[in-house]
Tab-separated table of C-alpha atoms in Angstrom:
chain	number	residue	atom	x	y	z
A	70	UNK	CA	-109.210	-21.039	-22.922
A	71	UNK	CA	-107.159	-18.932	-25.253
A	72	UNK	CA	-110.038	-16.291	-25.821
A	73	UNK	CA	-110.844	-15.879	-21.830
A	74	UNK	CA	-107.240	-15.167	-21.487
A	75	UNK	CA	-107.648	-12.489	-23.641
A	76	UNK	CA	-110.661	-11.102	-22.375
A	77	UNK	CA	-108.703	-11.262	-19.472
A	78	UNK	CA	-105.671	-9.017	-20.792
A	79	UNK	CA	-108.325	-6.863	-22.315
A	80	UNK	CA	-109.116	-4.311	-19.554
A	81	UNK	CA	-105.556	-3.365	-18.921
A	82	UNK	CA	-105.016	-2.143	-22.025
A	83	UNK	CA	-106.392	1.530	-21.201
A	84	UNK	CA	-104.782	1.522	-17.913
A	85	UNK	CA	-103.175	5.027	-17.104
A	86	UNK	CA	-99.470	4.268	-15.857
A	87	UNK	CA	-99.221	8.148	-15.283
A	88	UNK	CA	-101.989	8.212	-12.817
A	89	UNK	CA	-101.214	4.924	-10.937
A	90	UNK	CA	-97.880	6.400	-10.092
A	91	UNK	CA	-98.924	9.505	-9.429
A	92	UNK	CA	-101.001	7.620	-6.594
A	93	UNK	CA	-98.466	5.899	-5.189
A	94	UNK	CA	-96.790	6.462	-1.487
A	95	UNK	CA	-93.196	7.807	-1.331
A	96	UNK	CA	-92.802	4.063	0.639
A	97	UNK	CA	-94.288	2.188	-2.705
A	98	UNK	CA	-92.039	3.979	-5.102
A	99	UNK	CA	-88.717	3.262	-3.007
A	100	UNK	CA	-90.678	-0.811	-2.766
A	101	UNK	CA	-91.039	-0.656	-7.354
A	102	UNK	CA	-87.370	1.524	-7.374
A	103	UNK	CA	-86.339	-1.865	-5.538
A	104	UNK	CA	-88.363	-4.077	-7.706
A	105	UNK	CA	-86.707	-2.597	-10.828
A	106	UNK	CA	-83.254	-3.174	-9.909
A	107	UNK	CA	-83.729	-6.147	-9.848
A	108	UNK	CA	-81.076	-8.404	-12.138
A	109	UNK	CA	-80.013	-11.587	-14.092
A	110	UNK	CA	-78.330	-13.782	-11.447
A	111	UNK	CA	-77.327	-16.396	-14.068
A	112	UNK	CA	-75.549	-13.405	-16.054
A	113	UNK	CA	-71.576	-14.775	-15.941
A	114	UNK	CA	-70.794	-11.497	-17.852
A	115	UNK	CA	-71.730	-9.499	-14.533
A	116	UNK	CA	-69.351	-9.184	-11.858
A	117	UNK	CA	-70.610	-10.623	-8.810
A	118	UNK	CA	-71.688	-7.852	-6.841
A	119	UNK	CA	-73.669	-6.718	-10.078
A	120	UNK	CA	-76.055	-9.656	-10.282
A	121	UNK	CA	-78.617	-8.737	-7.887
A	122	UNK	CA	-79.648	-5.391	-6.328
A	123	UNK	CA	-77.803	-4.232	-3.047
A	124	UNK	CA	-79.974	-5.000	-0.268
A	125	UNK	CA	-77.801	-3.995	2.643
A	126	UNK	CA	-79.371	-0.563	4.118
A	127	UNK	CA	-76.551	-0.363	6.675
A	128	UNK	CA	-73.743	2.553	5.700
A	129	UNK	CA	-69.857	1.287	5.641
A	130	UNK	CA	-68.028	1.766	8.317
A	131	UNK	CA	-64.758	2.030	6.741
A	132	UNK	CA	-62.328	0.525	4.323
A	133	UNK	CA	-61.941	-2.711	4.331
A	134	UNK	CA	-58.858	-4.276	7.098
A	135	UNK	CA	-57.592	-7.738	5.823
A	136	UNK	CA	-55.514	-8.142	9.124
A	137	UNK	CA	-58.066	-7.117	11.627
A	138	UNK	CA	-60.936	-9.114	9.725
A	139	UNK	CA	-58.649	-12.517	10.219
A	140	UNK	CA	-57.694	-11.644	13.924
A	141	UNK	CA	-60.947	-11.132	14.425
A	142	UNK	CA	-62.407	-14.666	12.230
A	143	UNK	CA	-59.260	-16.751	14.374
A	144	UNK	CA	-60.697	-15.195	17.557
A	145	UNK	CA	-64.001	-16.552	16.782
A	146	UNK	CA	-62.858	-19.803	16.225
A	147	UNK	CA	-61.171	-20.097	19.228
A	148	UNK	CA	-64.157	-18.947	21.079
A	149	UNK	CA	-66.530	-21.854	19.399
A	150	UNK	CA	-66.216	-25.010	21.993
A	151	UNK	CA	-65.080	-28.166	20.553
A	152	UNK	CA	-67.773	-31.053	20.213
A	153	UNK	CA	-66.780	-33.825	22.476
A	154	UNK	CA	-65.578	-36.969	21.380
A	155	UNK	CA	-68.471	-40.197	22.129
A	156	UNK	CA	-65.823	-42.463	22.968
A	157	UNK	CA	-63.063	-40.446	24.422
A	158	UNK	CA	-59.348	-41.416	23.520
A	159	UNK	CA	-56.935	-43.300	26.057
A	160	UNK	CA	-54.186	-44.415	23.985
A	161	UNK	CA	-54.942	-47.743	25.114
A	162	UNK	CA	-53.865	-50.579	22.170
A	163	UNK	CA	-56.096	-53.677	21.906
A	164	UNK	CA	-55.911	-56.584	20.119
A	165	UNK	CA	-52.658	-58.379	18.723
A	166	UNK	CA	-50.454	-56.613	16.305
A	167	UNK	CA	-50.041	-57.823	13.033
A	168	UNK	CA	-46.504	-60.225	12.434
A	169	UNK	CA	-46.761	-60.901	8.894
A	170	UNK	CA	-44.830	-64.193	7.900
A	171	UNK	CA	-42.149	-64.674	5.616
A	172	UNK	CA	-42.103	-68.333	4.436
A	173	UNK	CA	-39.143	-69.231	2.444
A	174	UNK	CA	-40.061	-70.901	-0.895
A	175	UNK	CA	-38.067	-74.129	-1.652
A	176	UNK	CA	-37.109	-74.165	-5.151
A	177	UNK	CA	-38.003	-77.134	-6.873
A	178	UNK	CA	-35.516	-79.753	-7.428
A	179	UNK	CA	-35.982	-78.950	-11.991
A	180	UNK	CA	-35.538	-75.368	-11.066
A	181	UNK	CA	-32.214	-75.493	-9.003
A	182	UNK	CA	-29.232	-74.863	-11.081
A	183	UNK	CA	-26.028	-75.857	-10.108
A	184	UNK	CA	-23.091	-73.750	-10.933
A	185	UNK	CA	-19.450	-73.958	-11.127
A	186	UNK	CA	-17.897	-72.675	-7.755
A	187	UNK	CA	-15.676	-69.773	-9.894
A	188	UNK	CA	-19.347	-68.239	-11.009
A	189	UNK	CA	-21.000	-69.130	-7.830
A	190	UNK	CA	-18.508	-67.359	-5.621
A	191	UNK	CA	-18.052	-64.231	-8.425
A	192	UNK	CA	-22.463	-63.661	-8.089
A	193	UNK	CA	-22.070	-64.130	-4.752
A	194	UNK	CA	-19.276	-61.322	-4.365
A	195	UNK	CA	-21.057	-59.247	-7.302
A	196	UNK	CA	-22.305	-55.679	-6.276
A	197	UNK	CA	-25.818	-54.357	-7.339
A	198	UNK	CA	-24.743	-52.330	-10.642
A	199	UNK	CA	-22.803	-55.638	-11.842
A	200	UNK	CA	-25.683	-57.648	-11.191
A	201	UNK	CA	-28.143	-54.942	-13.063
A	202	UNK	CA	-25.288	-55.208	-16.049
A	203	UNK	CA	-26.031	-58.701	-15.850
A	204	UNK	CA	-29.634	-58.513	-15.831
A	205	UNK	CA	-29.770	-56.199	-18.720
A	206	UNK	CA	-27.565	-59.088	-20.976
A	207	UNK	CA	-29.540	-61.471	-20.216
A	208	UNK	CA	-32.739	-59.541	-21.887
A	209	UNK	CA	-34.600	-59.271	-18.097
A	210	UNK	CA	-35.089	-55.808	-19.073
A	211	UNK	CA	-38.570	-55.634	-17.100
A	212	UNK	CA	-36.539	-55.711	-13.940
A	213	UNK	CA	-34.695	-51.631	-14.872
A	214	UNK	CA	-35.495	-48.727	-16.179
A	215	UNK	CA	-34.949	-48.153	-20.111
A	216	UNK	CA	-31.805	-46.198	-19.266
A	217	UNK	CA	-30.052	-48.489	-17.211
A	218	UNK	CA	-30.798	-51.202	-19.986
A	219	UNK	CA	-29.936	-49.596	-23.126
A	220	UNK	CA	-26.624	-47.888	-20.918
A	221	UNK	CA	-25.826	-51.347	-19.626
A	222	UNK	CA	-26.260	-53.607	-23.323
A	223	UNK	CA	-24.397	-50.566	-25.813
A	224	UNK	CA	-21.893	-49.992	-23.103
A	225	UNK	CA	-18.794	-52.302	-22.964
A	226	UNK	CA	-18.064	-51.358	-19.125
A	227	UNK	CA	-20.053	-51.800	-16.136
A	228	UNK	CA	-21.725	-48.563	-16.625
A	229	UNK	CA	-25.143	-48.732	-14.625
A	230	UNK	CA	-23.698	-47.075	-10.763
A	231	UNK	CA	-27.031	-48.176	-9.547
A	232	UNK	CA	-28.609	-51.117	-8.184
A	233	UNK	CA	-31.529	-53.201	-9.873
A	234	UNK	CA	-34.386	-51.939	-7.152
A	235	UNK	CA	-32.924	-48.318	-7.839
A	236	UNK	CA	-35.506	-45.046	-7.763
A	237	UNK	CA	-35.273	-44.399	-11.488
A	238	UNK	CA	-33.408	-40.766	-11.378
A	239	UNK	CA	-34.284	-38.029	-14.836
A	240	UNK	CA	-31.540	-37.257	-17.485
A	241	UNK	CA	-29.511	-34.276	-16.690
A	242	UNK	CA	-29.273	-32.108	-19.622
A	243	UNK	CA	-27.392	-29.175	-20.435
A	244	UNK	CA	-29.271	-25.869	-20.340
A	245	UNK	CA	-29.602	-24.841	-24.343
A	246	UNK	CA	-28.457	-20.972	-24.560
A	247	UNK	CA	-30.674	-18.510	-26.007
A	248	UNK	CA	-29.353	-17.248	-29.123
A	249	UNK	CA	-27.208	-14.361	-29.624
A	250	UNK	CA	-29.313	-11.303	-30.784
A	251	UNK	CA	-29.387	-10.164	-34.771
A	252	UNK	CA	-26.022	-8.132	-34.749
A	253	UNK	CA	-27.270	-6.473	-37.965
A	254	UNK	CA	-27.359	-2.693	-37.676
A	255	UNK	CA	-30.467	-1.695	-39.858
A	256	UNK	CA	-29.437	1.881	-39.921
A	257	UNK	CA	-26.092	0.482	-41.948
A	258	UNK	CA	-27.955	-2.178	-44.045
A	259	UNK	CA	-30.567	0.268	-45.704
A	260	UNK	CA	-27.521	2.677	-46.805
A	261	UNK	CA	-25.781	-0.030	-48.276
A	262	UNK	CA	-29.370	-0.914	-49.914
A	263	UNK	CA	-29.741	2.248	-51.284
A	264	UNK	CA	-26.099	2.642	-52.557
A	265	UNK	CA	-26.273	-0.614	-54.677
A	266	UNK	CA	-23.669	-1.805	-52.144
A	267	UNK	CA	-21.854	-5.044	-54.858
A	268	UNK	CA	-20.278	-6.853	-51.445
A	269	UNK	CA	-23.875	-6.856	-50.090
A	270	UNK	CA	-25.994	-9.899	-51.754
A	271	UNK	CA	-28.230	-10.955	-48.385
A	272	UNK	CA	-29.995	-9.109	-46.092
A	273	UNK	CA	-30.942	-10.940	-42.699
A	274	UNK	CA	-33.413	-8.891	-40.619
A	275	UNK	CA	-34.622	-11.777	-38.688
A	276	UNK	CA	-35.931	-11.336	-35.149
A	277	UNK	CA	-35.188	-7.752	-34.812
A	278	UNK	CA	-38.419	-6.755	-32.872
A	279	UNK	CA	-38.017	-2.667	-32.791
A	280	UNK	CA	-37.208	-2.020	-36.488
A	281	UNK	CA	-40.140	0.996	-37.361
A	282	UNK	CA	-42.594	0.159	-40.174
A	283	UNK	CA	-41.322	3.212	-42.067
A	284	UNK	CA	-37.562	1.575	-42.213
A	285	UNK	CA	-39.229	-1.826	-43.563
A	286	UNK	CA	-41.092	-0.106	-46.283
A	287	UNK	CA	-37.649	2.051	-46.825
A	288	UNK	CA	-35.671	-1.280	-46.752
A	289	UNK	CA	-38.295	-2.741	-49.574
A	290	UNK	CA	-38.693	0.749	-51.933
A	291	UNK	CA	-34.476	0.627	-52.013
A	292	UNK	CA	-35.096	-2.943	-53.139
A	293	UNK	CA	-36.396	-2.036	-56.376
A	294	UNK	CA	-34.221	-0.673	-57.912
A	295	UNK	CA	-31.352	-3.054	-56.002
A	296	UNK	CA	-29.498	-5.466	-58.491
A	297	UNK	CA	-26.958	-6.669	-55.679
A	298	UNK	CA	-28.910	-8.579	-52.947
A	299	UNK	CA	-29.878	-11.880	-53.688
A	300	UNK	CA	-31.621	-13.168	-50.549
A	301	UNK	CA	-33.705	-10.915	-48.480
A	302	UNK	CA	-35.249	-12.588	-44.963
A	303	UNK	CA	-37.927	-9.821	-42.412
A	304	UNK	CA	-39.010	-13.344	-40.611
A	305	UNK	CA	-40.480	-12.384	-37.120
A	306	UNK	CA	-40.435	-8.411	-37.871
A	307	UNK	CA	-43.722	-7.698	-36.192
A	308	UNK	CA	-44.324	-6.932	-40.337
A	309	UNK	CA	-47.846	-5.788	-41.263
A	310	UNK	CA	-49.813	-5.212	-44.197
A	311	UNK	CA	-48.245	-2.016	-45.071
A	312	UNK	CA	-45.338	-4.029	-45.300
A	313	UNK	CA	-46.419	-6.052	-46.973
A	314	UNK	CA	-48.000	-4.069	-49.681
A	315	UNK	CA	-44.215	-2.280	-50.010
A	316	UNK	CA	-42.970	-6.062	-50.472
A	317	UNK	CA	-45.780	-6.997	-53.494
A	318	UNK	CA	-44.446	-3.377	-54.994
A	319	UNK	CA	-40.675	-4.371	-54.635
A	320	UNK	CA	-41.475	-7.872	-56.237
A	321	UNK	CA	-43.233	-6.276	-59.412
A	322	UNK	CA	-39.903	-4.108	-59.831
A	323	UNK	CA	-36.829	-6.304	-58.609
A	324	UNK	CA	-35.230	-8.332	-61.039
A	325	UNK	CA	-32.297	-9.539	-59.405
A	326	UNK	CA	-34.089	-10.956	-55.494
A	327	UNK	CA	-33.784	-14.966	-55.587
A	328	UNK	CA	-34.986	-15.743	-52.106
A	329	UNK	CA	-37.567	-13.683	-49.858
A	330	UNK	CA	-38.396	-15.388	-46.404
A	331	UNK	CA	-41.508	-13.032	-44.571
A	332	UNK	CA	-42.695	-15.907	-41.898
A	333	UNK	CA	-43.669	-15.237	-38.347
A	334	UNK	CA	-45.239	-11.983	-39.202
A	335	UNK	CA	-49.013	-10.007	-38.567
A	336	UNK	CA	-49.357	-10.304	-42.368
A	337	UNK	CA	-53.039	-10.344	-42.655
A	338	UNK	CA	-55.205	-12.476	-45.733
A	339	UNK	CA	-55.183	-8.636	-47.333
A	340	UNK	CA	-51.547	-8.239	-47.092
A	341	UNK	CA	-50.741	-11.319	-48.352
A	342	UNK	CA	-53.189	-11.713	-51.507
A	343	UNK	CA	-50.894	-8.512	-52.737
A	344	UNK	CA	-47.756	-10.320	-52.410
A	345	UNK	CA	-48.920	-13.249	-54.090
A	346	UNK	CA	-50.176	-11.690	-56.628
A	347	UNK	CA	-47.672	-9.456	-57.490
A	348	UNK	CA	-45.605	-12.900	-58.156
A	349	UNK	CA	-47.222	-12.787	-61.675
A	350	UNK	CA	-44.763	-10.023	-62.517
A	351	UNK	CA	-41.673	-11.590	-61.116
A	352	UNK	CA	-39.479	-14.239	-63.043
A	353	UNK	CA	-36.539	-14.282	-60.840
A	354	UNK	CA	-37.711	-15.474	-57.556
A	355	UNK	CA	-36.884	-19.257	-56.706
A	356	UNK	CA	-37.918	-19.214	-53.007
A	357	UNK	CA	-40.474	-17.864	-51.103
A	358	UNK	CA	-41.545	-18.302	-47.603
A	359	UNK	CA	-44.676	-16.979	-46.212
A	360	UNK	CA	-45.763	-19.232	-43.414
A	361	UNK	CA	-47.040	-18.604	-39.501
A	362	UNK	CA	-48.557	-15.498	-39.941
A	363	UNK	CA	-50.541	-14.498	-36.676
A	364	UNK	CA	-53.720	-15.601	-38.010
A	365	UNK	CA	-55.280	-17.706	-41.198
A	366	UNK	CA	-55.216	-16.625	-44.389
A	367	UNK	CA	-58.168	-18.476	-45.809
A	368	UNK	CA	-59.236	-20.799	-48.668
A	369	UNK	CA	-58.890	-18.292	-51.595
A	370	UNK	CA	-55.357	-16.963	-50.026
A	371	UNK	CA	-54.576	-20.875	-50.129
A	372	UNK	CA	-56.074	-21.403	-54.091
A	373	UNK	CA	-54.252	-17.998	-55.126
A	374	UNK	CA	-50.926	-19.804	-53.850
A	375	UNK	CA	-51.796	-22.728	-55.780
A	376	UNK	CA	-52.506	-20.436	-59.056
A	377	UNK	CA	-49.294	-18.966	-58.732
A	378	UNK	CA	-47.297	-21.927	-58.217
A	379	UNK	CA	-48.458	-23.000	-61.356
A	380	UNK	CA	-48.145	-20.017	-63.584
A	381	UNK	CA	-44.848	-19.299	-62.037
A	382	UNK	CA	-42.399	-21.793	-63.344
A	383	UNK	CA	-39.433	-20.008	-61.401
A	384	UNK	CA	-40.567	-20.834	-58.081
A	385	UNK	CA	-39.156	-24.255	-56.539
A	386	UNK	CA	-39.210	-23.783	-52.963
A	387	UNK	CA	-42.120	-22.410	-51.511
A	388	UNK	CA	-43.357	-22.522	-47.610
A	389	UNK	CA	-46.313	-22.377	-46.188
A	390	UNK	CA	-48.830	-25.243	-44.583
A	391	UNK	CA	-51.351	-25.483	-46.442
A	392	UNK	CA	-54.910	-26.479	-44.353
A	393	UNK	CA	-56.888	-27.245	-47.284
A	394	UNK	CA	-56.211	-30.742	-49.521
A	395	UNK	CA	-57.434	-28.850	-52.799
A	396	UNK	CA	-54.617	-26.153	-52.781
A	397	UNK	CA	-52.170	-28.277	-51.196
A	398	UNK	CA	-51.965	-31.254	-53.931
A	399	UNK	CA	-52.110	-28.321	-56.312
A	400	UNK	CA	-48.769	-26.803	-54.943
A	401	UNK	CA	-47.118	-30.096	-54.333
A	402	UNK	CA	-47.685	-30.775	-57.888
A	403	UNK	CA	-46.569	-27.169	-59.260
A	404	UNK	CA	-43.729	-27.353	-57.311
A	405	UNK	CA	-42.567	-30.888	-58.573
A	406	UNK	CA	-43.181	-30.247	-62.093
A	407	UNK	CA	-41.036	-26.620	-61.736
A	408	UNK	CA	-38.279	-28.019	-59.752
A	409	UNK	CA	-38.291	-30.744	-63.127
A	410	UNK	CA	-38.477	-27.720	-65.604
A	411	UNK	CA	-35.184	-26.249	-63.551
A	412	UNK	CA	-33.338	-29.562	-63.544
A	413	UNK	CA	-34.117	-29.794	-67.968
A	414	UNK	CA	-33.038	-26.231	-68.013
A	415	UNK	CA	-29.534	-26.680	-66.511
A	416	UNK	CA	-28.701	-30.129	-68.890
A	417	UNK	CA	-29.216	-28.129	-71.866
């Protein structure tokens, strides 16, 4: 089968393209121009009208006209006749309405309870929030909402203002306000960075969205040489790794920084493999914070972390989520024994 197939294929393989088109009619090119257009309907990359070739040979007649096109579909409709109905409707009722029945149950004679007339006429006279109050003491919580028994059994008063067969209504809560903009001028802080400024010791920067890249790298080469600020936070920045690179360079240099908070940033796995290591060269820092970065920094950003956590005794407070278990019982444990190392260091 297989070799009279290719027997088969055999005698086109000296076919002259050239010459075949060269005899065709001006009619059969515009029929194979047609034939070659044709495209991938199952293609969901394609827009619609780019799935298939245009077959419509009639020319626009003009833009299109939303509000004349629906005039012109509701005129239409009108036009079409209705289909009549097989049984036509009279309005006519037949049969018996339904009267359901309301049988009232006698209570048994074991489950009547007999009361003394001060309680019986006190129920009797009782309105539907003191009778949910009641309900709720009484444990019959299945017959409330969770509200009206919790407000009902911590609540000394009658507190519940609606009935037991209530519609349960949501908590109103109190709108939370935003909060108040980051009144730090960054112009100010940087000259008071640069000047050594001694009533200066932290520097909050925190979600201050149009600082320039070129004042954050400013901000961190005045750092270095800085022996004032203690605590230094750029969380939610819009920091990069050029930032980031100015940060490892600051941490090499600074001596005096305690606390350095860069979360929230678009530190990248680059950016942030500098920063960590540059921690090798920097005794001072207790606390570092480097989580929610706009994307993940990987395994081997995760088991640096861990390697400098352990060969960095100063650290005790360091965040970030770790995804793998490997790097994270590694940190957990370099953090413990540090935070002991501190807490041996201060009794002697």
């Amino acid at each position: 089968m297989t070799t009279s197939y290719q027997k088969e294929l055999e005698k086109y393989r000296d076919i002259d393209e050239d010459k075949i088109l060269n005899e065709l009619s001006p009619e059969e090119l515009a029929q194979l121009d047609l034939e070659l257009q044709e495209m991938d309907p199952e293609n969901v990359m394609l827009p619609a009208g780019l799935r298939q070739r245009d077959q419509t040979k009639k020319s626009p007649t003009g833009p299109l006209d939303r509000d004349a096109l629906m005039q012109h579909l509701e005129k239409q409709a009108l036009e079409v006749e209705e289909r009549e109905d097989l049984v036509p409707f009279t309005g006519e009722k037949k049969g018996k309405p339904f009267i359901p029945k309301n049988p009232k149950r006698e209570i048994p004679k074991e489950e009547q309870i007999t009361l003394e007339p001060e309680l019986e006429e006190a129920l009797a006279n009782a309105t539907d929030a003191e009778m949910c109050d009641i309900a709720a003491i009484l444990g019959m919580y299945t017959l409330m909402s969770n509200k009206q028994y919790y407000d009902a059994i911590c609540s000394g008063n009658i507190s519940n203002t609606e009935g037991i067969n209530s519609v349960v209504q949501p908590d109103k809560y109190k709108p939370v306000p935003d909060e108040p903009p980051n009144p730090t001028n960054v112009d100010e802080t940087l000259k008071k960075i640069q000047s050594n400024d001694k009533d200066l010791e932290e520097v909050n920067l925190n979600n201050i969205k149009d600082i320039p890249i070129q004042t954050l790298k400013e901000i961190c080469e005045a750092m270095k040489s800085n022996t004032q600020v203690k605590r230094l936070s750029l969380v939610a920045t819009r920091s990069n790794d050029p930032v980031a690179h100015a940060v490892a360079e600051m941490l090499k240099e600074n001596k005096t920084l305690q606390g350095l908070n860069i979360e929230s940033n678009f530190i990248t796995s680059a950016g942030m493999m500098e920063v960590i290591k540059a921690m090798k060269q920097n005794t001072t820092l207790s606390e570092l914070k480097v989580d929610n970065q706009c994307q993940r920094l990987g395994d081997s950003v995760e088991m640096e972390m861990a390697a400098m956590l352990e060969n960095c005794p100063s650290i005790i407070r360091f965040g970030y989520h770790f995804t793998q278990q490997g790097p994270r019982a590694r940190a957990a444990f370099a953090i413990t024994k540090n935070n002991e190392l501190r807490r041996k260091q201060k009794k002697t």
